PDB file of C-alpha atoms in Angstrom:
ATOM      1  CA  GLY A   1     -65.019 245.555-126.686  1.00  0.00           C
ATOM      2  CA  ASN A   2     -65.758 249.213-127.232  1.00  0.00           C
ATOM      3  CA  LEU A   3     -62.179 250.208-128.041  1.00  0.00           C
ATOM      4  CA  MET A   4     -62.011 247.443-130.642  1.00  0.00           C
ATOM      5  CA  LYS A   5     -65.202 248.679-132.242  1.00  0.00           C
ATOM      6  CA  LYS A   6     -63.897 252.259-132.349  1.00  0.00           C
ATOM      7  CA  LEU A   7     -60.570 251.108-133.789  1.00  0.00           C
ATOM      8  CA  LEU A   8     -62.353 249.029-136.417  1.00  0.00           C
ATOM      9  CA  ILE A   9     -64.555 251.962-137.400  1.00  0.00           C
ATOM     10  CA  ALA A  10     -61.524 254.261-137.621  1.00  0.00           C
ATOM     11  CA  THR A  11     -59.722 251.733-139.798  1.00  0.00           C
ATOM     12  CA  LEU A  12     -62.635 251.264-142.120  1.00  0.00           C
ATOM     13  CA  CYS A  13     -63.005 255.021-142.435  1.00  0.00           C
ATOM     14  CA  ALA A  14     -59.334 255.242-143.368  1.00  0.00           C
ATOM     15  CA  SER A  15     -59.632 252.491-145.959  1.00  0.00           C
ATOM     16  CA  ALA A  16     -62.743 253.981-147.524  1.00  0.00           C
ATOM     17  CA  PHE A  17     -61.018 257.355-147.749  1.00  0.00           C
ATOM     18  CA  ALA A  18     -57.909 255.847-149.258  1.00  0.00           C
ATOM     19  CA  LEU A  19     -59.970 254.178-151.949  1.00  0.00           C
ATOM     20  CA  THR A  20     -61.871 257.338-152.755  1.00  0.00           C
ATOM     21  CA  ALA A  21     -59.148 259.897-152.109  1.00  0.00           C
ATOM     22  CA  CYS A  22     -58.105 259.906-155.732  1.00  0.00           C
ATOM     23  CA  ASP A  23     -58.793 263.093-157.588  1.00  0.00           C
ATOM     24  CA  LYS A  24     -62.418 263.242-158.764  1.00  0.00           C
ATOM     25  CA  LYS A  25     -61.706 265.419-161.803  1.00  0.00           C
ATOM     26  CA  ALA A  26     -59.920 262.533-163.468  1.00  0.00           C
ATOM     27  CA  ALA A  27     -63.285 260.872-164.094  1.00  0.00           C
ATOM     28  CA  ASP A  28     -63.506 262.450-167.519  1.00  0.00           C
ATOM     29  CA  THR A  29     -60.053 261.203-168.464  1.00  0.00           C
ATOM     30  CA  ALA A  30     -61.024 257.558-168.596  1.00  0.00           C
ATOM     31  CA  THR A  31     -58.446 255.767-170.705  1.00  0.00           C
ATOM     32  CA  ALA A  32     -59.107 253.154-173.324  1.00  0.00           C
ATOM     33  CA  LYS A  33     -58.491 249.593-172.214  1.00  0.00           C
ATOM     34  CA  GLU A  34     -55.382 248.298-173.886  1.00  0.00           C
ATOM     35  CA  THR A  35     -54.884 244.605-174.439  1.00  0.00           C
ATOM     36  CA  ALA A  36     -51.176 244.944-175.048  1.00  0.00           C
ATOM     37  CA  PRO A  37     -48.987 242.118-173.796  1.00  0.00           C
ATOM     38  CA  ALA A  38     -46.899 242.870-170.720  1.00  0.00           C
ATOM     39  CA  VAL A  39     -44.162 245.260-171.726  1.00  0.00           C
ATOM     40  CA  ALA A  40     -41.133 246.607-169.901  1.00  0.00           C
ATOM     41  CA  LEU A  41     -42.208 249.554-167.772  1.00  0.00           C
ATOM     42  CA  SER A  42     -40.862 252.986-168.573  1.00  0.00           C
ATOM     43  CA  SER A  43     -39.069 255.123-166.056  1.00  0.00           C
ATOM     44  CA  ASN A  44     -39.316 258.892-165.763  1.00  0.00           C
ATOM     45  CA  ASN A  45     -41.630 259.121-168.797  1.00  0.00           C
ATOM     46  CA  ALA A  46     -44.103 261.900-167.943  1.00  0.00           C
ATOM     47  CA  ALA A  47     -46.540 260.971-170.720  1.00  0.00           C
ATOM     48  CA  ASP A  48     -46.739 257.363-169.482  1.00  0.00           C
ATOM     49  CA  ILE A  49     -47.126 258.517-165.886  1.00  0.00           C
ATOM     50  CA  LYS A  50     -49.917 260.856-166.941  1.00  0.00           C
ATOM     51  CA  SER A  51     -51.905 258.180-168.790  1.00  0.00           C
ATOM     52  CA  ASP A  52     -51.271 255.643-166.007  1.00  0.00           C
ATOM     53  CA  LEU A  53     -52.452 258.060-163.318  1.00  0.00           C
ATOM     54  CA  ALA A  54     -55.586 258.719-165.349  1.00  0.00           C
ATOM     55  CA  ALA A  55     -56.233 254.959-165.618  1.00  0.00           C
ATOM     56  CA  ILE A  56     -55.780 254.381-161.880  1.00  0.00           C
ATOM     57  CA  LYS A  57     -57.949 257.378-161.028  1.00  0.00           C
ATOM     58  CA  ALA A  58     -60.702 256.321-163.407  1.00  0.00           C
ATOM     59  CA  LEU A  59     -60.782 252.918-161.713  1.00  0.00           C
ATOM     60  CA  SER A  60     -60.716 254.480-158.225  1.00  0.00           C
ATOM     61  CA  ILE A  61     -63.596 256.758-159.111  1.00  0.00           C
ATOM     62  CA  ALA A  62     -65.569 253.867-160.580  1.00  0.00           C
ATOM     63  CA  LYS A  63     -65.021 251.969-157.324  1.00  0.00           C
ATOM     64  CA  ALA A  64     -65.611 254.960-155.031  1.00  0.00           C
ATOM     65  CA  GLN A  65     -69.420 254.711-155.100  1.00  0.00           C
ATOM     66  CA  GLU A  66     -69.331 250.999-154.294  1.00  0.00           C
ATOM     67  CA  SER A  67     -66.791 251.611-151.534  1.00  0.00           C
ATOM     68  CA  THR A  68     -68.797 254.447-149.987  1.00  0.00           C
ATOM     69  CA  GLU A  69     -72.007 252.393-149.941  1.00  0.00           C
ATOM     70  CA  ALA A  70     -70.233 249.416-148.347  1.00  0.00           C
ATOM     71  CA  HIS A  71     -68.561 251.716-145.838  1.00  0.00           C
ATOM     72  CA  THR A  72     -71.906 253.260-144.806  1.00  0.00           C
ATOM     73  CA  LYS A  73     -73.441 249.815-144.305  1.00  0.00           C
ATOM     74  CA  LEU A  74     -70.421 248.695-142.311  1.00  0.00           C
ATOM     75  CA  LEU A  75     -70.600 251.716-140.008  1.00  0.00           C
ATOM     76  CA  GLU A  76     -74.308 251.079-139.444  1.00  0.00           C
ATOM     77  CA  SER A  77     -73.736 247.432-138.525  1.00  0.00           C
ATOM     78  CA  ALA A  78     -70.777 248.403-136.308  1.00  0.00           C
ATOM     79  CA  LYS A  79     -72.942 250.949-134.446  1.00  0.00           C
ATOM     80  CA  THR A  80     -75.654 248.383-133.739  1.00  0.00           C
ATOM     81  CA  GLY A  81     -73.024 246.009-132.420  1.00  0.00           C
ATOM     82  CA  ASP A  82     -74.596 243.197-134.440  1.00  0.00           C
ATOM     83  CA  LYS A  83     -71.605 240.869-134.682  1.00  0.00           C
ATOM     84  CA  ALA A  84     -73.073 238.783-137.509  1.00  0.00           C
ATOM     85  CA  ALA A  85     -73.804 241.900-139.589  1.00  0.00           C
ATOM     86  CA  VAL A  86     -70.303 243.234-139.012  1.00  0.00           C
ATOM     87  CA  GLU A  87     -68.755 239.888-139.968  1.00  0.00           C
ATOM     88  CA  GLU A  88     -70.878 239.836-143.111  1.00  0.00           C
ATOM     89  CA  MET A  89     -69.712 243.350-144.009  1.00  0.00           C
ATOM     90  CA  VAL A  90     -66.048 242.466-143.436  1.00  0.00           C
ATOM     91  CA  LYS A  91     -66.520 239.478-145.760  1.00  0.00           C
ATOM     92  CA  GLY A  92     -68.034 241.852-148.312  1.00  0.00           C
ATOM     93  CA  MET A  93     -65.116 244.248-147.884  1.00  0.00           C
ATOM     94  CA  LYS A  94     -62.690 241.389-148.503  1.00  0.00           C
ATOM     95  CA  THR A  95     -64.533 240.404-151.708  1.00  0.00           C
ATOM     96  CA  PHE A  96     -64.604 244.050-152.822  1.00  0.00           C
ATOM     97  CA  THR A  97     -60.863 244.412-152.144  1.00  0.00           C
ATOM     98  CA  GLU A  98     -59.990 241.221-154.021  1.00  0.00           C
ATOM     99  CA  GLY A  99     -62.030 242.391-157.016  1.00  0.00           C
ATOM    100  CA  TYR A 100     -60.535 245.873-156.891  1.00  0.00           C
ATOM    101  CA  ASN A 101     -57.000 244.476-156.693  1.00  0.00           C
ATOM    102  CA  LYS A 102     -57.687 242.238-159.715  1.00  0.00           C
ATOM    103  CA  GLU A 103     -58.896 245.277-161.649  1.00  0.00           C
ATOM    104  CA  LEU A 104     -55.800 247.221-160.587  1.00  0.00           C
ATOM    105  CA  ASP A 105     -53.661 244.319-161.832  1.00  0.00           C
ATOM    106  CA  ALA A 106     -55.551 244.306-165.124  1.00  0.00           C
ATOM    107  CA  LEU A 107     -54.655 247.936-165.880  1.00  0.00           C
ATOM    108  CA  ALA A 108     -52.092 248.029-168.687  1.00  0.00           C
ATOM    109  CA  LEU A 109     -49.746 250.485-167.020  1.00  0.00           C
ATOM    110  CA  LYS A 110     -46.622 251.720-168.794  1.00  0.00           C
ATOM    111  CA  SER A 111     -44.702 253.554-166.059  1.00  0.00           C
ATOM    112  CA  SER A 112     -42.725 251.940-163.260  1.00  0.00           C
ATOM    113  CA  GLU A 113     -43.682 254.872-160.994  1.00  0.00           C
ATOM    114  CA  VAL A 114     -47.443 254.324-161.203  1.00  0.00           C
ATOM    115  CA  ASP A 115     -46.925 250.555-161.047  1.00  0.00           C
ATOM    116  CA  SER A 116     -45.193 251.124-157.701  1.00  0.00           C
ATOM    117  CA  ALA A 117     -48.169 253.197-156.500  1.00  0.00           C
ATOM    118  CA  ARG A 118     -50.510 250.416-157.657  1.00  0.00           C
ATOM    119  CA  GLN A 119     -48.587 247.873-155.546  1.00  0.00           C
ATOM    120  CA  LYS A 120     -48.855 250.182-152.511  1.00  0.00           C
ATOM    121  CA  MET A 121     -52.606 250.583-153.077  1.00  0.00           C
ATOM    122  CA  LYS A 122     -53.047 246.816-153.102  1.00  0.00           C
ATOM    123  CA  GLU A 123     -50.859 246.357-150.029  1.00  0.00           C
ATOM    124  CA  PHE A 124     -52.823 249.061-148.197  1.00  0.00           C
ATOM    125  CA  GLN A 125     -56.175 247.527-149.082  1.00  0.00           C
ATOM    126  CA  ASN A 126     -55.049 244.030-148.097  1.00  0.00           C
ATOM    127  CA  GLY A 127     -53.773 245.443-144.801  1.00  0.00           C
ATOM    128  CA  ASN A 128     -57.150 246.999-144.069  1.00  0.00           C
ATOM    129  CA  VAL A 129     -58.895 243.700-144.708  1.00  0.00           C
ATOM    130  CA  GLU A 130     -56.413 241.994-142.385  1.00  0.00           C
ATOM    131  CA  LEU A 131     -57.045 244.633-139.707  1.00  0.00           C
ATOM    132  CA  SER A 132     -60.823 244.306-140.056  1.00  0.00           C
ATOM    133  CA  GLU A 133     -60.577 240.535-139.775  1.00  0.00           C
ATOM    134  CA  ALA A 134     -58.370 240.912-136.682  1.00  0.00           C
ATOM    135  CA  ALA A 135     -60.926 243.282-135.135  1.00  0.00           C
ATOM    136  CA  ILE A 136     -63.792 240.825-135.505  1.00  0.00           C
ATOM    137  CA  SER A 137     -61.857 237.717-134.472  1.00  0.00           C
ATOM    138  CA  ALA A 138     -63.032 235.843-131.360  1.00  0.00           C
ATOM    139  CA  LYS A 139     -60.184 237.298-129.289  1.00  0.00           C
ATOM    140  CA  PRO A 140     -58.989 240.542-130.920  1.00  0.00           C
ATOM    141  CA  ASP A 141     -55.337 241.227-130.120  1.00  0.00           C
ATOM    142  CA  PRO A 142     -54.939 244.977-129.445  1.00  0.00           C
ATOM    143  CA  THR A 143     -51.170 244.814-130.017  1.00  0.00           C
ATOM    144  CA  LYS A 144     -51.518 243.154-133.406  1.00  0.00           C
ATOM    145  CA  MET A 145     -54.328 245.553-134.339  1.00  0.00           C
ATOM    146  CA  GLY A 146     -52.225 248.527-133.272  1.00  0.00           C
ATOM    147  CA  GLU A 147     -49.368 247.311-135.470  1.00  0.00           C
ATOM    148  CA  LEU A 148     -51.686 246.706-138.435  1.00  0.00           C
ATOM    149  CA  ALA A 149     -53.319 250.123-137.986  1.00  0.00           C
ATOM    150  CA  LYS A 150     -49.908 251.805-137.764  1.00  0.00           C
ATOM    151  CA  LYS A 151     -48.728 250.009-140.908  1.00  0.00           C
ATOM    152  CA  ALA A 152     -51.934 251.016-142.736  1.00  0.00           C
ATOM    153  CA  GLY A 153     -51.437 254.638-141.694  1.00  0.00           C
ATOM    154  CA  GLU A 154     -47.824 254.647-142.863  1.00  0.00           C
ATOM    155  CA  LEU A 155     -48.762 253.027-146.176  1.00  0.00           C
ATOM    156  CA  GLN A 156     -51.557 255.517-146.703  1.00  0.00           C
ATOM    157  CA  GLN A 157     -49.171 258.430-146.105  1.00  0.00           C
ATOM    158  CA  ALA A 158     -46.518 256.938-148.386  1.00  0.00           C
ATOM    159  CA  LEU A 159     -49.104 256.360-151.099  1.00  0.00           C
ATOM    160  CA  ALA A 160     -50.492 259.893-150.790  1.00  0.00           C
ATOM    161  CA  ALA A 161     -46.972 261.357-150.977  1.00  0.00           C
ATOM    162  CA  GLU A 162     -46.126 259.198-153.989  1.00  0.00           C
ATOM    163  CA  MET A 163     -49.325 260.195-155.810  1.00  0.00           C
ATOM    164  CA  GLN A 164     -48.674 263.895-155.084  1.00  0.00           C
ATOM    165  CA  LYS A 165     -45.153 263.591-156.457  1.00  0.00           C
ATOM    166  CA  LEU A 166     -46.478 261.941-159.632  1.00  0.00           C
ATOM    167  CA  GLU A 167     -49.216 264.581-159.959  1.00  0.00           C
ATOM    168  CA  ALA A 168     -46.583 267.320-159.700  1.00  0.00           C
ATOM    169  CA  LYS A 169     -44.438 265.558-162.309  1.00  0.00           C
ATOM    170  CA  VAL A 170     -47.265 265.372-164.858  1.00  0.00           C
ATOM    171  CA  ALA A 171     -48.501 268.875-164.067  1.00  0.00           C
ATOM    172  CA  GLU A 172     -45.343 270.154-165.792  1.00  0.00           C
ATOM    173  CA  VAL A 173     -46.329 268.326-168.978  1.00  0.00           C
ATOM    174  CA  LYS A 174     -48.962 269.792-171.207  1.00  0.00           C
TER     175      LYS A 174
END
């Protein structure tokens, strides 16, 4: 009961932070939408990485407000213990995640490095939805939830490390 609720809240906090953790100052570097056909991704091309990072950040920032509002509502419904409200919020989170992942897929990225980060972002977000759904199931399984939470934490760390490495790489390029 109570442990599940706390674990769910912790998870949702983590997912909201992951979605909004991208650098805010990239907001002004919004990139033009390109309708280029799928091309082979570059490797080790700092200019491509830089424009791709800007595109991913612009999207993350655009989604951050929506994510934060949903997260606040979710925490409120979790605190009240209103099961129906929590279930409704988890459904909303799933819809938000599916939409966000579609938008991530729609980004015309050029670098294999940022494409890899994009895949991790999607995997992380899907994992959080899975964990939230597990938490609100009729009989939450603490073992399964622990595994999902651990996987989410590891993915979040890997993603953060990957993004930092890419940031450092493009910082060298003027």
